mmCIF file of C-alpha atoms in Angstrom:
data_model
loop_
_atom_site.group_PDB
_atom_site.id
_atom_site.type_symbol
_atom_site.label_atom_id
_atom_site.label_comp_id
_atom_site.label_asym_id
_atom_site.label_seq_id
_atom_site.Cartn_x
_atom_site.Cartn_y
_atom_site.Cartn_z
ATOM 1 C CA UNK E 1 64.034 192.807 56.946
ATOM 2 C CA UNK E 2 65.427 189.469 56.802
ATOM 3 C CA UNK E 3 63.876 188.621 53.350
ATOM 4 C CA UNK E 4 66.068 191.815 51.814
ATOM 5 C CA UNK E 5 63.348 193.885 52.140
ATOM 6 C CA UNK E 6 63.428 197.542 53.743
ATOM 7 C CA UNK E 7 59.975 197.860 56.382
ATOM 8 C CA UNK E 8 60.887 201.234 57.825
ATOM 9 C CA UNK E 9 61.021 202.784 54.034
ATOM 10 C CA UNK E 10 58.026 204.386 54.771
ATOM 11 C CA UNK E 11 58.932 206.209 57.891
ATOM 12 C CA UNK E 12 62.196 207.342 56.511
ATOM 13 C CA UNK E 13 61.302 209.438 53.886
ATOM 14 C CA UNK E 14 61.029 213.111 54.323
ATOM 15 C CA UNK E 15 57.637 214.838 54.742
ATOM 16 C CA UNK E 16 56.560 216.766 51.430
ATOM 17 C CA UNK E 17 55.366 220.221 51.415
ATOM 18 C CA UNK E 18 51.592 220.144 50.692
ATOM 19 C CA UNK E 19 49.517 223.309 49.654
ATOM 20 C CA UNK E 20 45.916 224.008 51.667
ATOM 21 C CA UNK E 21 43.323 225.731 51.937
ATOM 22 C CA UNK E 22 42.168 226.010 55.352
ATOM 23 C CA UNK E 23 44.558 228.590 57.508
ATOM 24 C CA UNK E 24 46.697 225.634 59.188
ATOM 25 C CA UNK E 25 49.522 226.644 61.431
ATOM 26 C CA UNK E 26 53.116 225.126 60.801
ATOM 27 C CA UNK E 27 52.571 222.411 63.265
ATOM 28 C CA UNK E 28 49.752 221.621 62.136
ATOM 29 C CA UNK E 29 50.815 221.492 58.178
ATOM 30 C CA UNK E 30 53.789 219.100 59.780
ATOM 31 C CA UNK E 31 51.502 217.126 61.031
ATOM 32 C CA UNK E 32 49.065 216.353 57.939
ATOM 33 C CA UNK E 33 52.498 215.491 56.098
ATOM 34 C CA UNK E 34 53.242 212.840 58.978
ATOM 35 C CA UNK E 35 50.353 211.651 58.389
ATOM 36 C CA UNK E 36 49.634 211.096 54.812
ATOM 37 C CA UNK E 37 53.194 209.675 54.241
ATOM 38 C CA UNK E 38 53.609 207.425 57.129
ATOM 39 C CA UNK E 39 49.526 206.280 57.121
ATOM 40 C CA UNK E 40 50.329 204.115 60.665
ATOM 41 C CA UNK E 41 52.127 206.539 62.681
ATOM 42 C CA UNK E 42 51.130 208.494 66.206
ATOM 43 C CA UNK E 43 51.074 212.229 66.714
ATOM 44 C CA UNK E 44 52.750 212.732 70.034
ATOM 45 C CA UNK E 45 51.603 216.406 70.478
ATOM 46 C CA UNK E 46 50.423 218.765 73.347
ATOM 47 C CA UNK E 47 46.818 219.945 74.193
ATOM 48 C CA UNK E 48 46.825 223.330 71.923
ATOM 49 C CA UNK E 49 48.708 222.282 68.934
ATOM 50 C CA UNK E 50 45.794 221.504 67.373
ATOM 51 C CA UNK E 51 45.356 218.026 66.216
ATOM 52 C CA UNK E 52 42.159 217.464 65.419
ATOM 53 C CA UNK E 53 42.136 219.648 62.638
ATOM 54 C CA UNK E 54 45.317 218.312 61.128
ATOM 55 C CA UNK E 55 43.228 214.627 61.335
ATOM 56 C CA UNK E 56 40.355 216.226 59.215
ATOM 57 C CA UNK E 57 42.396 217.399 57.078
ATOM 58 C CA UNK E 58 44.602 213.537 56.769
ATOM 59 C CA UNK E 59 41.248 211.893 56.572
ATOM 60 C CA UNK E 60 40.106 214.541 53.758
ATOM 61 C CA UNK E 61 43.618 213.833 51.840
ATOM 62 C CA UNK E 62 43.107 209.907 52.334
ATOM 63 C CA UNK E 63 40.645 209.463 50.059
ATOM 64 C CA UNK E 64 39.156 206.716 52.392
ATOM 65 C CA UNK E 65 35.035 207.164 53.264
ATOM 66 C CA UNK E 66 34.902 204.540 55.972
ATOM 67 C CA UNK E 67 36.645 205.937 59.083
ATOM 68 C CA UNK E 68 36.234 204.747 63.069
ATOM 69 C CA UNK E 69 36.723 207.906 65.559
ATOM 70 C CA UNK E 70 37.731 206.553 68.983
ATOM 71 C CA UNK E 71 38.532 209.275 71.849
ATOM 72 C CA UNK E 72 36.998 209.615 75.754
ATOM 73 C CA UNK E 73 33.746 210.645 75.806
ATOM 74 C CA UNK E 74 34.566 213.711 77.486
ATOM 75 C CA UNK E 75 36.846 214.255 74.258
ATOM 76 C CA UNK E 76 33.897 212.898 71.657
ATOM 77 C CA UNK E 77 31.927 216.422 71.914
ATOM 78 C CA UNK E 78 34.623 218.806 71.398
ATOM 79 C CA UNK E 79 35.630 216.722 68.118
ATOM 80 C CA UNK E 80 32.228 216.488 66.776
ATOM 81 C CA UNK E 81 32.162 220.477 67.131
ATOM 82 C CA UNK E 82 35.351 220.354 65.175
ATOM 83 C CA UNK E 83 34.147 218.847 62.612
ATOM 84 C CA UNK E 84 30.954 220.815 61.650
ATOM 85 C CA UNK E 85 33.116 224.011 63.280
ATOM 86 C CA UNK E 86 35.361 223.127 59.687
ATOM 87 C CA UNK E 87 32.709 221.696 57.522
ATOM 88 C CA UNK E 88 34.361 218.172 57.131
ATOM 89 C CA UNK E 89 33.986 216.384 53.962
ATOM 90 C CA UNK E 90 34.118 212.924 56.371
ATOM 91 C CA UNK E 91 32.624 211.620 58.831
ATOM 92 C CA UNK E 92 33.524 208.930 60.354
ATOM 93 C CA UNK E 93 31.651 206.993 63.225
ATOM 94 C CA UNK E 94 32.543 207.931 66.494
ATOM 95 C CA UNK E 95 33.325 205.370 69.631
ATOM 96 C CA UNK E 96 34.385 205.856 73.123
ATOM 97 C CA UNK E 97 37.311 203.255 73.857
ATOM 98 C CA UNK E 98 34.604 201.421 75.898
ATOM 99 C CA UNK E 99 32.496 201.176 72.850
ATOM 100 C CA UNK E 100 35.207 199.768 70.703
ATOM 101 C CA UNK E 101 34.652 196.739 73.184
ATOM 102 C CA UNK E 102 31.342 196.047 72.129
ATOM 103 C CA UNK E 103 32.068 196.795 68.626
ATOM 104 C CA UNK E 104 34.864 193.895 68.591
ATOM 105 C CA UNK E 105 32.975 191.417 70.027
ATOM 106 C CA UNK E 106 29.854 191.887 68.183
ATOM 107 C CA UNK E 107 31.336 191.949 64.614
ATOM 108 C CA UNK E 108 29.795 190.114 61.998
ATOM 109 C CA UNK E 109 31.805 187.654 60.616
ATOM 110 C CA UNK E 110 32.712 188.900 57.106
ATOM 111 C CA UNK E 111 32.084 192.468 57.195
ATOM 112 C CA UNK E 112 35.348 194.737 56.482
ATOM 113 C CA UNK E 113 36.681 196.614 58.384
ATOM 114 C CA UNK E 114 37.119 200.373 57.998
ATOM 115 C CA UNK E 115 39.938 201.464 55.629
ATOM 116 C CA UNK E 116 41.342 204.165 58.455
ATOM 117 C CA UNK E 117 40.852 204.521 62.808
ATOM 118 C CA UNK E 118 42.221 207.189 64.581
ATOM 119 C CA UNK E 119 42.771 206.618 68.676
ATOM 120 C CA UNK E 120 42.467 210.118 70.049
ATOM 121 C CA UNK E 121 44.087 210.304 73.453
ATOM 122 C CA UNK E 122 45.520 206.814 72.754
ATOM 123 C CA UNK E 123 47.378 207.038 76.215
ATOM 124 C CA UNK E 124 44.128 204.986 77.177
ATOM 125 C CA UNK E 125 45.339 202.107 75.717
ATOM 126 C CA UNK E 126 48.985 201.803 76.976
ATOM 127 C CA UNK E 127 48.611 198.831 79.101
ATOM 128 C CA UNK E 128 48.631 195.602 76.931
ATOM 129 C CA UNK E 129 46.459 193.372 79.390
ATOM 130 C CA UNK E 130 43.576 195.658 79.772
ATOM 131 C CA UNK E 131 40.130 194.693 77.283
ATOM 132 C CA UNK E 132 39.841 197.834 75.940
ATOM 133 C CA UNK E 133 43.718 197.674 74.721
ATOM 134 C CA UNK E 134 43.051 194.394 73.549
ATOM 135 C CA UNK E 135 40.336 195.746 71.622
ATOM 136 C CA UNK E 136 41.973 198.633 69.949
ATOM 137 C CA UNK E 137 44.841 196.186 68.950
ATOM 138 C CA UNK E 138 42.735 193.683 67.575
ATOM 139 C CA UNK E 139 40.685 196.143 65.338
ATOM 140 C CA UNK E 140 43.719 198.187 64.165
ATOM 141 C CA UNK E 141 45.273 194.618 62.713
ATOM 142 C CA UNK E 142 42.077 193.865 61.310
ATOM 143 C CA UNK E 143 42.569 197.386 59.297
ATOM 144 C CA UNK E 144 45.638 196.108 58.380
ATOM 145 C CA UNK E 145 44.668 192.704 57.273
ATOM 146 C CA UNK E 146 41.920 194.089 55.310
ATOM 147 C CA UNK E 147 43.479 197.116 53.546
ATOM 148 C CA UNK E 148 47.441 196.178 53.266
ATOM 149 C CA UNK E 149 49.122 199.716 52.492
ATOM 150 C CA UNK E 150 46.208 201.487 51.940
ATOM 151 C CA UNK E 151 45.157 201.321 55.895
ATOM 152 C CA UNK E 152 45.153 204.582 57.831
ATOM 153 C CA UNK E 153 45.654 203.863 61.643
ATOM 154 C CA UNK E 154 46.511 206.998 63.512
ATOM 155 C CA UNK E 155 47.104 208.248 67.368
ATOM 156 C CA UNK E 156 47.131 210.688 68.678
ATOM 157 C CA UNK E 157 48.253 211.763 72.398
ATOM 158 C CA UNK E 158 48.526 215.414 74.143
ATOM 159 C CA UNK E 159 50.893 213.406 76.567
ATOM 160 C CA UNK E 160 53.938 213.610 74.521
ATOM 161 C CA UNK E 161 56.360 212.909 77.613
ATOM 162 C CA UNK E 162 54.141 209.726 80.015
ATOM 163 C CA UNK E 163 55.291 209.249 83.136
ATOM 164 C CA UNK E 164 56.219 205.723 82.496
ATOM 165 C CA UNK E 165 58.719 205.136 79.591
ATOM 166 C CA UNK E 166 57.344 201.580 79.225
ATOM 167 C CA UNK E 167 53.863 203.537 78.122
ATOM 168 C CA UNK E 168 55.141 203.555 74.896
ATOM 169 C CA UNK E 169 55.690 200.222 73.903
ATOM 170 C CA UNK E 170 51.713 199.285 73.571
ATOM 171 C CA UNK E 171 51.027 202.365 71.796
ATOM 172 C CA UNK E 172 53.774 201.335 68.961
ATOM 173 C CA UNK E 173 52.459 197.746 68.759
ATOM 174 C CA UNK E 174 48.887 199.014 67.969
ATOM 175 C CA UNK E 175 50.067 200.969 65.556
ATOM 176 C CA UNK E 176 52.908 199.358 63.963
ATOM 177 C CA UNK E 177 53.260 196.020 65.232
ATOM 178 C CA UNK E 178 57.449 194.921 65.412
ATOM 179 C CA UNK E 179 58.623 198.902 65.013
ATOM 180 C CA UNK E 180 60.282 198.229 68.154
ATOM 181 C CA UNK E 181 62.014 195.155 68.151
ATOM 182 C CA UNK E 182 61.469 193.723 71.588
ATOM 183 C CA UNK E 183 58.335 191.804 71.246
ATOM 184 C CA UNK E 184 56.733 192.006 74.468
ATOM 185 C CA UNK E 185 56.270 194.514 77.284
ATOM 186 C CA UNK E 186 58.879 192.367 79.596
ATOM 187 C CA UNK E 187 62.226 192.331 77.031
ATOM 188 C CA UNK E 188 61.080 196.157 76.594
ATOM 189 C CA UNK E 189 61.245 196.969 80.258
ATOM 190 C CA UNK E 190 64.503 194.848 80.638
ATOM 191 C CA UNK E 191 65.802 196.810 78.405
ATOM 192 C CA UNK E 192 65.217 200.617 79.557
ATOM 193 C CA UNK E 193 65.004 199.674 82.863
ATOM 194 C CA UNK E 194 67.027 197.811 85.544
ATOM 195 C CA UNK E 195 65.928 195.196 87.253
ATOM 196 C CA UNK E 196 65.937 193.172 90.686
ATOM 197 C CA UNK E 197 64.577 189.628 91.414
ATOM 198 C CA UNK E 198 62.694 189.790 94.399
ATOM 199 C CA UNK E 199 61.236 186.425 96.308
ATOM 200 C CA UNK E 200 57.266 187.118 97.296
ATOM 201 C CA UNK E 201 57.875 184.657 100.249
ATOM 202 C CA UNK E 202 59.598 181.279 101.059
ATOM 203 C CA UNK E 203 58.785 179.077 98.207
ATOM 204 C CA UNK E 204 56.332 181.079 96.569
ATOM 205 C CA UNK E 205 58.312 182.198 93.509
ATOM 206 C CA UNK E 206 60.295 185.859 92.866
ATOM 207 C CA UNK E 207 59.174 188.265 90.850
ATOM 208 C CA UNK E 208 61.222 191.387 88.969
ATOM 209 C CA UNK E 209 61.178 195.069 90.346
ATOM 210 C CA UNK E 210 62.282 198.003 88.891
ATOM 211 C CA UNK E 211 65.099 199.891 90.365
ATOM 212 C CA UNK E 212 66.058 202.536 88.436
ATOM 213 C CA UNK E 213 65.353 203.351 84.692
ATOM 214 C CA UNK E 214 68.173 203.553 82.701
ATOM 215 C CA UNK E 215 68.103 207.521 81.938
ATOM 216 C CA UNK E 216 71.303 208.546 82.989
ATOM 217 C CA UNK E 217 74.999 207.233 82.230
ATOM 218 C CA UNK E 218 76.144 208.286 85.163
ATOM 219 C CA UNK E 219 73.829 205.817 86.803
ATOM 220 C CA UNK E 220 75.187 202.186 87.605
ATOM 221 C CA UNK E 221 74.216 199.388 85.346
ATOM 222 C CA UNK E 222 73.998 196.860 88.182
ATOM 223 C CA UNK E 223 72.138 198.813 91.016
ATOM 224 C CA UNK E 224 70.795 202.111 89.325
ATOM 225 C CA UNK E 225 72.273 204.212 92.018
ATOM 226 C CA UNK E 226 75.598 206.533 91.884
ATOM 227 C CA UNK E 227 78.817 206.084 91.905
ATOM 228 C CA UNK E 228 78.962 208.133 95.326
ATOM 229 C CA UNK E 229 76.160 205.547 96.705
ATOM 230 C CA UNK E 230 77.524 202.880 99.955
ATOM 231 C CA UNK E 231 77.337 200.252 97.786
ATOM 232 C CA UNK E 232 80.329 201.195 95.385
ATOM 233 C CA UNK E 233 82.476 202.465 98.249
ATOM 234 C CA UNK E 234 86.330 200.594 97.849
ATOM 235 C CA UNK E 235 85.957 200.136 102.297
ATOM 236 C CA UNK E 236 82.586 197.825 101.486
ATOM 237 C CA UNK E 237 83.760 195.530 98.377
ATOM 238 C CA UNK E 238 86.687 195.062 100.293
ATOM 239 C CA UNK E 239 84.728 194.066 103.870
ATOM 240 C CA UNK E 240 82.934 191.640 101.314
ATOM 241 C CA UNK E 241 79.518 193.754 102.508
ATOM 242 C CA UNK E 242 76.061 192.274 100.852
ATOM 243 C CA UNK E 243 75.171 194.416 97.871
ATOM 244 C CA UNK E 244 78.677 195.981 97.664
ATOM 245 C CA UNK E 245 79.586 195.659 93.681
ATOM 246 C CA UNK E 246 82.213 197.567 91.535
ATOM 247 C CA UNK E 247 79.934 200.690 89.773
ATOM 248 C CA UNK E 248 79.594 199.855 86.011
ATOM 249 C CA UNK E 249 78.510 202.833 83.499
ATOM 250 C CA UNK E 250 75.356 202.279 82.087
ATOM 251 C CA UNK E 251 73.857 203.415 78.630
ATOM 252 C CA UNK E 252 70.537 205.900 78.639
ATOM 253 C CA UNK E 253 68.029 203.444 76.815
ATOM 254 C CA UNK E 254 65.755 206.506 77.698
ATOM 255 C CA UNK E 255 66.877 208.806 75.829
ATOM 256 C CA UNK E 256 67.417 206.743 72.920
ATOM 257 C CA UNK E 257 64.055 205.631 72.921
ATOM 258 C CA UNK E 258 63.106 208.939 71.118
ATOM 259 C CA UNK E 259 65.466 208.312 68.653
ATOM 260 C CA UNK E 260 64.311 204.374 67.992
ATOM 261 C CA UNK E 261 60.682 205.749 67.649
ATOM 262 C CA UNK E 262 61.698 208.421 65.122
ATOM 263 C CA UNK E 263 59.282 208.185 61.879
ATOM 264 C CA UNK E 264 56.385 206.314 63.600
ATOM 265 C CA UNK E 265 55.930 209.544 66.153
ATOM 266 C CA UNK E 266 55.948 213.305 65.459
ATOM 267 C CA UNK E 267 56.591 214.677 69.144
ATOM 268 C CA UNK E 268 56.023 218.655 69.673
ATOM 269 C CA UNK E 269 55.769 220.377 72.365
ATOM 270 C CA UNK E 270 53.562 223.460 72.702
ATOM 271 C CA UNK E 271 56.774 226.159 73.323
ATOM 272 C CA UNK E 272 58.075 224.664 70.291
ATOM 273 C CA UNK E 273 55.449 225.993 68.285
ATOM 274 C CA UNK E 274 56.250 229.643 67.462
ATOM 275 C CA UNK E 275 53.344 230.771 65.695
ATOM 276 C CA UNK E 276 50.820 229.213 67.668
ATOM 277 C CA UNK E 277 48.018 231.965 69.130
ATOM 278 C CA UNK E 278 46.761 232.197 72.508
ATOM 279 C CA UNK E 279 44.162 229.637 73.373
ATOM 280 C CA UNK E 280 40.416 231.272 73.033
ATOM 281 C CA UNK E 281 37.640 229.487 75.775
ATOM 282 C CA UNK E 282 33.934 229.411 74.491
ATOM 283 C CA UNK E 283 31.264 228.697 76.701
ATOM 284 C CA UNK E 284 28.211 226.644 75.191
#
């Protein structure tokens, strides 16, 4: 961006309309487009909207041979059936996230790597200081290295909304590294959340914890409570109590985290999909 140059190009365009063949839904068809025009992006979607056929159908459209598969292995079965259930023109090799482990640190020297990896139920790879994250991270900038633009380096997660805001910021570096500008989980956390230095004991050194995440205006920027709370009562700034501060609007980082991670992720949510049918169990 500095240099004059435009990085988010890519996720700003809009998505094309693209003819098929199979009977894809509209989500689905949304999807594929996401896909093929971003190439490094995440599908944020819930279980039911039906993913893995939309990532047959990107890695059909790619025109890439060589692709890595890496999902639970409770989630490896199901996707194998989908891909003989739909007679897939690719195959890629399949890995559990533990396998991608062993994968990274026995590569040959040399050897390129593939031209496209998709992390299915990537939530498995949110914290940054875990080995298999590590892993994933390391292989997906290898893709990059390798294949420049051409790379295909998809997620995909039916956990659209995590529990933890700060779940996100992992997922974007593995997939786009510097989407989001703060470059490590700490300035991201500062950021959404607020924080309080607390000492672990005399002399032993403080550490930060989270109050309150900054989801709400009507929260206080210095405390994260109220501005009905004790601690912003006129009676205990003026009795000079400990804690007692002037409340200070704050500004929902939160909620304009979807906004800042519009292009990279396509979030739906099942009850947003119209035409979606009921879900059909089969026992095998």
């Amino acid at each position: 961006f500095l240099l004059g140059n435009n990085p988010y190009a890519p996720y700003d365009q809009p998505l094309p309309v693209l003819e098929f063949d199979r009977p894809l839904r509209d989500v689905q068809k949304e999807m594929v487009a996401h896909g093929m025009t971003r190439r490094q992006c995440g599908l944020g979607c819930e279980m039911g909207t039906g993913k893995t056929l939309a990532l047959i159908e990107i890695m059909e459209r790619s025109g890439a041979t060589d692709w890595f598969y890496v999902a639970p292995r409770s989630a490896l079965r199901a996707v194998e059936l989908e891909f003989r259930k739909w007679n897939a023109k690719v195959m890629p090799r399949f890995y559990t996230y533990e396998g991608v482990k062993r994968v990274v640190n026995e590569w040959i020297p040399g050897v390129r790597a593939p031209q496209g990896i998709i992390f299915d139920e990537m939530q498995r790879v949110k914290t940054p200081t875990s080995q298999r994250s590590q892993a994933c991270k390391h292989l997906a900038d290898s893709v990059r290295m390798d294949w420049g633009k051409d790379a295909y380096i998809l997620g995909a997660s039916g956990s659209p909304a995590p529990k933890s805001p700060d779940d996100w910021w992992h997922l974007c570096e593995v997939l786009c590294p510097g989407f989001l500008k703060e470059g490590d989980l700490h300035k991201f956390r500062a950021r959404l959340g607020i924080l309080e230095q607390k000492e672990t004991a005399p002399g032993a050194g403080s550490y930060l914890q989270l109050r309150s995440w900054r989801d709400d205006e009507k929260k206080c920027d210095i405390c994260g409570e109220y501005k009905d709370h004790p601690d912003h009562d006129s009676f205990a700034l003026a009795a000079g109590l400990s804690g007692a501060h002037v409340w200070k609007k704050s500004i929902n980082e939160v909620s304009k985290l979807y906004s800042r991670m519009g292009g990279l992720w396509l979030i739906k949510l099942k009850k947003d999909c119209l035409d979606l049918p009921e879900k059909q169990y089969q026992i095998l």
